[in-house]
Tab-separated table of C-alpha atoms and ligand atoms in Angstrom:
chain	number	residue	atom	x	y	z
A	1392	UNK	CA	-0.541	-42.800	-31.401
A	1393	UNK	CA	-3.769	-43.973	-32.707
A	1394	UNK	CA	-5.082	-44.447	-29.163
A	1395	UNK	CA	-4.197	-41.047	-28.383
A	1396	UNK	CA	-6.382	-39.720	-31.314
A	1397	UNK	CA	-9.134	-42.205	-30.415
A	1398	UNK	CA	-9.321	-40.903	-26.910
A	1399	UNK	CA	-9.206	-37.182	-28.035
A	1400	UNK	CA	-11.912	-37.806	-30.281
A	1401	UNK	CA	-13.961	-39.506	-27.842
A	1402	UNK	CA	-13.501	-36.328	-25.514
A	1403	UNK	CA	-15.407	-34.361	-28.107
A	1404	UNK	CA	-18.232	-36.873	-28.266
A	1405	UNK	CA	-18.573	-36.702	-24.537
A	1406	UNK	CA	-18.604	-32.836	-24.631
A	1407	UNK	CA	-21.125	-32.876	-27.537
A	1408	UNK	CA	-23.321	-35.616	-25.576
A	1409	UNK	CA	-23.321	-33.485	-22.404
A	1410	UNK	CA	-24.065	-30.227	-24.141
A	1411	UNK	CA	-26.765	-31.501	-26.256
A	1412	UNK	CA	-28.468	-34.144	-24.167
A	1413	UNK	CA	-28.136	-33.229	-20.425
A	1414	UNK	CA	-28.736	-30.571	-17.883
A	1415	UNK	CA	-25.038	-30.156	-17.417
A	1416	UNK	CA	-22.374	-27.779	-18.585
A	1417	UNK	CA	-19.418	-29.469	-19.650
A	1418	UNK	CA	-16.341	-27.894	-17.608
A	1419	UNK	CA	-13.153	-29.853	-18.244
A	1420	UNK	CA	-11.327	-33.355	-18.151
A	1421	UNK	CA	-10.056	-33.865	-14.754
A	1422	UNK	CA	-8.217	-37.082	-14.947
A	1423	UNK	CA	-7.118	-40.064	-16.777
A	1424	UNK	CA	-6.487	-43.400	-15.091
A	1425	UNK	CA	-5.697	-46.973	-16.344
A	1426	UNK	CA	-9.320	-47.774	-17.186
A	1427	UNK	CA	-11.343	-44.469	-17.311
A	1428	UNK	CA	-11.412	-40.763	-18.076
A	1429	UNK	CA	-13.006	-38.355	-15.552
A	1430	UNK	CA	-14.753	-34.963	-16.567
A	1431	UNK	CA	-16.146	-32.282	-14.411
A	1432	UNK	CA	-19.701	-31.139	-15.225
A	1433	UNK	CA	-21.933	-28.387	-13.755
A	1434	UNK	CA	-25.623	-28.286	-13.451
A	1435	UNK	CA	-26.880	-25.550	-15.480
A	1436	UNK	CA	-29.615	-24.583	-13.093
A	1437	UNK	CA	-28.220	-25.354	-9.586
A	1438	UNK	CA	-24.563	-24.941	-10.389
A	1439	UNK	CA	-23.609	-27.983	-8.404
A	1440	UNK	CA	-20.691	-29.904	-9.849
A	1441	UNK	CA	-20.774	-33.517	-10.835
A	1442	UNK	CA	-18.169	-36.044	-12.382
A	1443	UNK	CA	-18.769	-37.961	-15.388
A	1444	UNK	CA	-16.573	-41.040	-15.674
A	1445	UNK	CA	-16.354	-43.295	-18.648
A	1446	UNK	CA	-14.426	-46.156	-19.814
A	1447	UNK	CA	-11.303	-45.689	-21.980
A	1448	UNK	CA	-12.171	-46.352	-25.732
A	1449	UNK	CA	-9.197	-49.030	-25.895
A	1450	UNK	CA	-11.268	-51.116	-23.336
A	1451	UNK	CA	-14.589	-50.888	-25.090
A	1452	UNK	CA	-14.538	-54.416	-26.427
A	1453	UNK	CA	-12.999	-56.139	-23.326
A	1454	UNK	CA	-15.617	-58.004	-21.738
A	1455	UNK	CA	-13.983	-58.297	-18.193
A	1456	UNK	CA	-13.040	-54.795	-18.080
A	1457	UNK	CA	-16.813	-53.708	-19.128
A	1458	UNK	CA	-18.096	-56.125	-16.334
A	1459	UNK	CA	-15.678	-54.599	-13.714
A	1460	UNK	CA	-16.825	-51.149	-14.912
A	1461	UNK	CA	-20.517	-52.160	-14.296
A	1462	UNK	CA	-19.610	-53.596	-10.987
A	1463	UNK	CA	-18.037	-50.239	-10.025
A	1464	UNK	CA	-21.453	-48.586	-10.816
A	1465	UNK	CA	-23.370	-51.065	-8.968
A	1466	UNK	CA	-21.231	-50.874	-5.919
A	1467	UNK	CA	-21.502	-47.106	-5.841
A	1468	UNK	CA	-25.242	-47.316	-6.324
A	1469	UNK	CA	-25.441	-49.845	-3.311
A	1470	UNK	CA	-23.126	-48.002	-0.939
A	1471	UNK	CA	-25.140	-44.947	-0.348
A	1472	UNK	CA	-23.337	-43.325	2.439
A	1473	UNK	CA	-22.618	-39.652	3.211
A	1474	UNK	CA	-18.822	-40.099	2.659
A	1475	UNK	CA	-19.167	-41.513	-0.819
A	1476	UNK	CA	-20.138	-39.652	-4.015
A	1477	UNK	CA	-23.930	-40.555	-4.805
A	1478	UNK	CA	-24.478	-42.107	-8.213
A	1479	UNK	CA	-26.617	-39.912	-10.264
A	1480	UNK	CA	-27.123	-41.562	-13.607
A	1481	UNK	CA	-25.498	-44.057	-16.129
A	1482	UNK	CA	-25.504	-44.665	-19.890
A	1483	UNK	CA	-23.586	-44.956	-23.058
A	1484	UNK	CA	-22.004	-42.699	-25.522
A	1485	UNK	CA	-21.339	-44.328	-28.870
A	1486	UNK	CA	-20.996	-47.660	-27.261
A	1487	UNK	CA	-18.843	-46.589	-24.298
A	1488	UNK	CA	-20.357	-46.997	-20.552
A	1489	UNK	CA	-20.301	-43.970	-18.273
A	1490	UNK	CA	-21.709	-42.842	-15.146
A	1491	UNK	CA	-22.306	-39.605	-13.419
A	1492	UNK	CA	-21.788	-39.132	-9.631
A	1493	UNK	CA	-21.504	-36.163	-7.164
A	1494	UNK	CA	-18.330	-34.131	-7.231
A	1495	UNK	CA	-16.567	-34.044	-3.811
A	1496	UNK	CA	-15.415	-30.532	-3.729
A	1497	UNK	CA	-12.430	-31.294	-1.318
A	1498	UNK	CA	-8.816	-31.841	-1.008
A	1499	UNK	CA	-7.200	-35.332	-1.318
A	1500	UNK	CA	-4.477	-36.304	1.345
A	1501	UNK	CA	-2.139	-36.588	-1.520
A	1502	UNK	CA	-2.607	-32.790	-2.283
A	1503	UNK	CA	-2.455	-31.797	1.341
A	1504	UNK	CA	0.789	-33.703	2.155
A	1505	UNK	CA	2.543	-33.278	-1.118
A	1506	UNK	CA	1.382	-29.742	-2.361
A	1507	UNK	CA	0.384	-27.991	0.676
A	1508	UNK	CA	3.118	-29.533	2.822
A	1509	UNK	CA	0.516	-30.109	5.608
A	1510	UNK	CA	1.788	-32.030	8.583
A	1511	UNK	CA	-0.245	-34.463	10.710
A	1512	UNK	CA	0.669	-35.010	14.299
A	1513	UNK	CA	0.423	-38.493	15.622
A	1514	UNK	CA	-2.812	-37.530	17.652
A	1515	UNK	CA	-4.413	-36.156	14.459
A	1516	UNK	CA	-3.271	-39.250	12.471
A	1517	UNK	CA	-4.926	-41.561	15.009
A	1518	UNK	CA	-8.182	-39.518	14.889
A	1519	UNK	CA	-8.143	-39.747	11.055
A	1520	UNK	CA	-7.560	-43.298	11.256
A	1521	UNK	CA	-10.476	-43.784	13.737
A	1522	UNK	CA	-12.847	-41.852	11.270
A	1523	UNK	CA	-11.608	-43.985	8.428
A	1524	UNK	CA	-12.265	-47.102	10.321
A	1525	UNK	CA	-15.843	-46.092	11.137
A	1526	UNK	CA	-16.415	-45.519	7.441
A	1527	UNK	CA	-14.902	-48.859	6.701
A	1528	UNK	CA	-17.138	-50.640	9.053
A	1529	UNK	CA	-20.096	-49.208	7.100
A	1530	UNK	CA	-18.536	-50.409	3.933
A	1531	UNK	CA	-17.882	-53.996	5.232
A	1532	UNK	CA	-21.413	-54.083	6.727
A	1533	UNK	CA	-22.764	-53.579	3.175
A	1534	UNK	CA	-20.448	-56.450	2.046
A	1535	UNK	CA	-18.086	-54.103	0.069
A	1536	UNK	CA	-14.320	-53.801	0.174
A	1537	UNK	CA	-12.763	-50.909	-1.461
A	1538	UNK	CA	-9.358	-52.244	-2.100
A	1539	UNK	CA	-7.695	-48.940	-3.072
A	1540	UNK	CA	-7.628	-46.839	-0.005
A	1541	UNK	CA	-4.652	-44.654	-1.022
A	1542	UNK	CA	-3.835	-40.912	-0.422
A	1543	UNK	CA	-5.233	-39.874	-3.668
A	1544	UNK	CA	-8.633	-41.507	-3.154
A	1545	UNK	CA	-9.396	-40.187	0.433
A	1546	UNK	CA	-10.495	-36.428	0.515
A	1547	UNK	CA	-11.366	-34.190	3.381
A	1548	UNK	CA	-14.371	-31.869	2.655
A	1549	UNK	CA	-15.761	-29.614	5.376
A	1550	UNK	CA	-13.698	-31.615	7.853
A	1551	UNK	CA	-15.318	-34.983	6.933
A	1552	UNK	CA	-13.543	-37.750	5.194
A	1553	UNK	CA	-14.798	-38.958	1.774
A	1554	UNK	CA	-13.711	-41.838	-0.211
A	1555	UNK	CA	-13.691	-41.961	-4.084
A	1556	UNK	CA	-12.785	-44.305	-6.801
A	1557	UNK	CA	-14.434	-47.584	-6.452
A	1558	UNK	CA	-12.663	-48.975	-9.517
A	1559	UNK	CA	-11.048	-51.856	-7.768
A	1560	UNK	CA	-13.777	-52.289	-5.154
A	1561	UNK	CA	-15.175	-55.955	-4.749
A	1562	UNK	CA	-17.968	-57.803	-2.923
A	1563	UNK	CA	-16.437	-59.434	0.188
A	1564	UNK	CA	-15.753	-63.068	0.474
A	1565	UNK	CA	-16.273	-63.706	4.111
A	1566	UNK	CA	-15.097	-67.218	3.920
A	1567	UNK	CA	-11.434	-66.281	2.848
A	1568	UNK	CA	-8.873	-67.524	5.217
A	1569	UNK	CA	-5.987	-65.473	6.117
A	1570	UNK	CA	-3.309	-68.070	5.256
A	1571	UNK	CA	-4.860	-68.388	1.667
A	1572	UNK	CA	-4.237	-64.707	0.955
A	1573	UNK	CA	-1.052	-64.088	-1.080
A	1574	UNK	CA	-1.625	-60.487	-1.857
A	1575	UNK	CA	-3.185	-58.602	1.000
A	1576	UNK	CA	-3.751	-55.641	-1.394
A	1577	UNK	CA	-5.997	-57.542	-3.620
A	1578	UNK	CA	-7.787	-59.559	-0.909
A	1579	UNK	CA	-11.613	-59.697	-1.279
A	1580	UNK	CA	-12.234	-59.109	2.418
A	1581	UNK	CA	-11.388	-56.555	5.246
A	1582	UNK	CA	-7.653	-57.489	5.233
A	1583	UNK	CA	-7.177	-55.481	2.069
A	1584	UNK	CA	-8.684	-52.119	3.452
A	1585	UNK	CA	-6.931	-52.547	6.712
A	1586	UNK	CA	-3.532	-53.144	4.935
A	1587	UNK	CA	-4.210	-50.022	2.994
A	1588	UNK	CA	-5.060	-47.966	6.150
A	1589	UNK	CA	-1.758	-49.056	7.549
A	1590	UNK	CA	0.107	-47.441	4.605
A	1591	UNK	CA	-2.088	-44.425	4.678
A	1592	UNK	CA	-1.333	-44.033	8.324
A	1593	UNK	CA	2.253	-44.162	7.644
A	1594	UNK	CA	1.850	-41.337	5.052
A	1595	UNK	CA	0.281	-39.311	7.552
A	1596	UNK	CA	3.003	-39.957	10.133
A	1597	UNK	CA	5.774	-39.374	7.716
A	1598	UNK	CA	4.430	-35.948	7.014
A	1599	UNK	CA	6.400	-34.712	10.166
A	1600	UNK	CA	9.586	-36.644	9.401
A	1601	UNK	CA	12.730	-34.905	8.434
A	1602	UNK	CA	15.600	-37.331	7.580
A	1603	UNK	CA	18.437	-36.936	10.182
A	1604	UNK	CA	20.573	-39.693	8.809
A	1605	UNK	CA	21.827	-40.289	5.145
A	1606	UNK	CA	21.085	-44.075	5.207
A	1607	UNK	CA	17.293	-44.991	4.909
A	1608	UNK	CA	16.119	-46.975	7.801
A	1609	UNK	CA	12.872	-48.897	8.381
A	1610	UNK	CA	9.754	-46.775	9.310
A	1611	UNK	CA	9.804	-48.393	12.877
A	1612	UNK	CA	13.188	-46.776	13.248
A	1613	UNK	CA	12.634	-43.370	11.568
A	1614	UNK	CA	9.286	-42.533	13.068
A	1615	UNK	CA	9.677	-42.094	16.742
A	1616	UNK	CA	6.495	-43.760	17.722
A	1617	UNK	CA	5.238	-45.260	20.857
A	1618	UNK	CA	5.524	-49.098	21.001
A	1619	UNK	CA	1.744	-49.497	21.142
A	1620	UNK	CA	1.334	-47.527	17.800
A	1621	UNK	CA	4.232	-49.486	16.037
A	1622	UNK	CA	2.458	-52.786	17.115
A	1623	UNK	CA	-0.832	-51.427	15.848
A	1624	UNK	CA	0.643	-50.498	12.349
A	1625	UNK	CA	2.123	-53.848	12.274
A	1626	UNK	CA	-0.952	-55.621	12.761
A	1627	UNK	CA	-2.572	-53.517	9.992
A	1628	UNK	CA	0.304	-54.327	7.848
A	1629	UNK	CA	0.097	-58.275	8.681
A	1630	UNK	CA	3.676	-58.245	10.011
A	1631	UNK	CA	1.892	-59.253	13.397
A	1632	UNK	CA	-1.427	-61.093	13.725
A	1633	UNK	CA	-4.002	-59.254	11.504
A	1634	UNK	CA	-7.292	-57.772	13.113
A	1635	UNK	CA	-10.191	-59.937	12.631
A	1636	UNK	CA	-12.340	-56.965	11.260
A	1637	UNK	CA	-12.533	-53.252	10.842
A	1638	UNK	CA	-14.556	-53.165	13.926
A	1639	UNK	CA	-11.741	-55.064	15.768
A	1640	UNK	CA	-8.998	-52.654	14.441
A	1641	UNK	CA	-11.164	-49.755	15.694
A	1642	UNK	CA	-11.540	-51.270	19.177
A	1643	UNK	CA	-7.804	-51.928	19.310
A	1644	UNK	CA	-6.874	-48.438	18.534
A	1645	UNK	CA	-4.130	-47.378	20.951
A	1646	UNK	CA	-5.405	-45.543	23.831
A	1647	UNK	CA	-5.305	-41.652	23.897
A	1648	UNK	CA	-3.378	-41.722	27.071
A	1649	UNK	CA	-0.510	-43.659	25.359
A	1650	UNK	CA	-0.346	-41.214	22.556
A	1651	UNK	CA	-0.614	-38.086	24.606
A	1652	UNK	CA	2.568	-39.004	26.693
A	1653	UNK	CA	4.826	-38.945	23.750
A	1654	UNK	CA	6.931	-36.002	22.728
A	1655	UNK	CA	6.306	-36.571	18.924
A	1656	UNK	CA	4.097	-33.453	18.651
B	745	ATP	N1	-16.369	-37.958	-7.231
B	745	ATP	C1	-15.436	-37.351	-7.438
B	745	ATP	N2	-15.292	-36.067	-6.853
B	745	ATP	C2	-13.962	-35.445	-6.931
B	745	ATP	N3	-13.004	-35.882	-7.637
B	745	ATP	C3	-13.106	-36.854	-8.162
B	745	ATP	C4	-14.307	-37.742	-8.235
B	745	ATP	N4	-14.043	-38.825	-8.903
B	745	ATP	C5	-12.864	-38.836	-9.502
B	745	ATP	N5	-12.276	-37.733	-9.169
B	745	ATP	C6	-10.969	-37.217	-9.499
B	745	ATP	O1	-10.809	-37.441	-10.898
B	745	ATP	C7	-9.561	-37.774	-11.304
B	745	ATP	C8	-9.673	-39.343	-11.902
B	745	ATP	O2	-10.274	-40.097	-11.083
B	745	ATP	P1	-10.618	-41.694	-11.485
B	745	ATP	O3	-11.355	-42.239	-10.202
B	745	ATP	O4	-11.366	-41.513	-12.596
B	745	ATP	O5	-9.452	-42.343	-11.908
B	745	ATP	P2	-7.866	-42.556	-11.429
B	745	ATP	O6	-7.777	-42.846	-9.906
B	745	ATP	O7	-7.179	-41.335	-11.904
B	745	ATP	O8	-7.474	-43.933	-12.114
B	745	ATP	P3	-8.056	-45.200	-12.330
B	745	ATP	O9	-8.959	-45.318	-13.732
B	745	ATP	O10	-6.971	-46.150	-12.797
B	745	ATP	O11	-8.724	-45.673	-11.122
B	745	ATP	C9	-8.788	-37.954	-9.843
B	745	ATP	O12	-8.047	-36.843	-9.777
B	745	ATP	C10	-9.807	-37.952	-8.821
B	745	ATP	O13	-9.239	-37.344	-7.727
């Protein structure tokens, strides 16, 4: 209960700070996660929108979490790609670190699939995967793994993919050996991002799926996919030998002809 009031009180501090000390208007709170709170701001002059993200008050004295938050800011600053919100500024409000970044005015895949009921054909899903892999190659070239490429963190804005939430991102450890990785989601190399892409792709493909049998089956049985696509996803999910890099995964994407010969769309 006390924590609830502490966060509420801090929301007022953020609002007062933004109003008194910045060029932005405070619009609203847009999300509360495990570590942070995000607010929408608008530049008074240009009316361009921004996001202020700050650490939760309960984490203010936790050294490791503060370091992770600092790393999130550094990574965002270093990544500098058109598909990622640009870091605008950083600071502290009453001892709590925050940063301001571009607001990506788009739709997350979570919203498209679950709110709008949008469906993605196999061809569209593979095209989106291809574009995602192209972005990933750029991340990895800069030595950064995102490690949280889930449907709420991937947005479509003006037909271009954007990636947000670098809260779990890490600097790559290229020397990591595959047999030393216990949890692919947390791996500090390309394996993590490719593993997440495997799940992301399954979310896209399941958008066309209507259950025909009462009993739940495996995705390999439920989704009527061409064998090449099944094997491709199995490699992303490390059910089969993993890809050596995002570039390898891009090069190995099942050929268009194979996909177009199916009756799934
Ligand atoms: N740059 C951005 N542009 C558009 N929306 C954003 C941006 N950054 C965050 N959001 C939105 O704000 C909300 C909060 O996001 P945020 O990344 O702070 O945390 P989270 O994913 O909810 O949780 P966690 O702190 O556990 O990572 C989400 O709904 C997200 O879609």
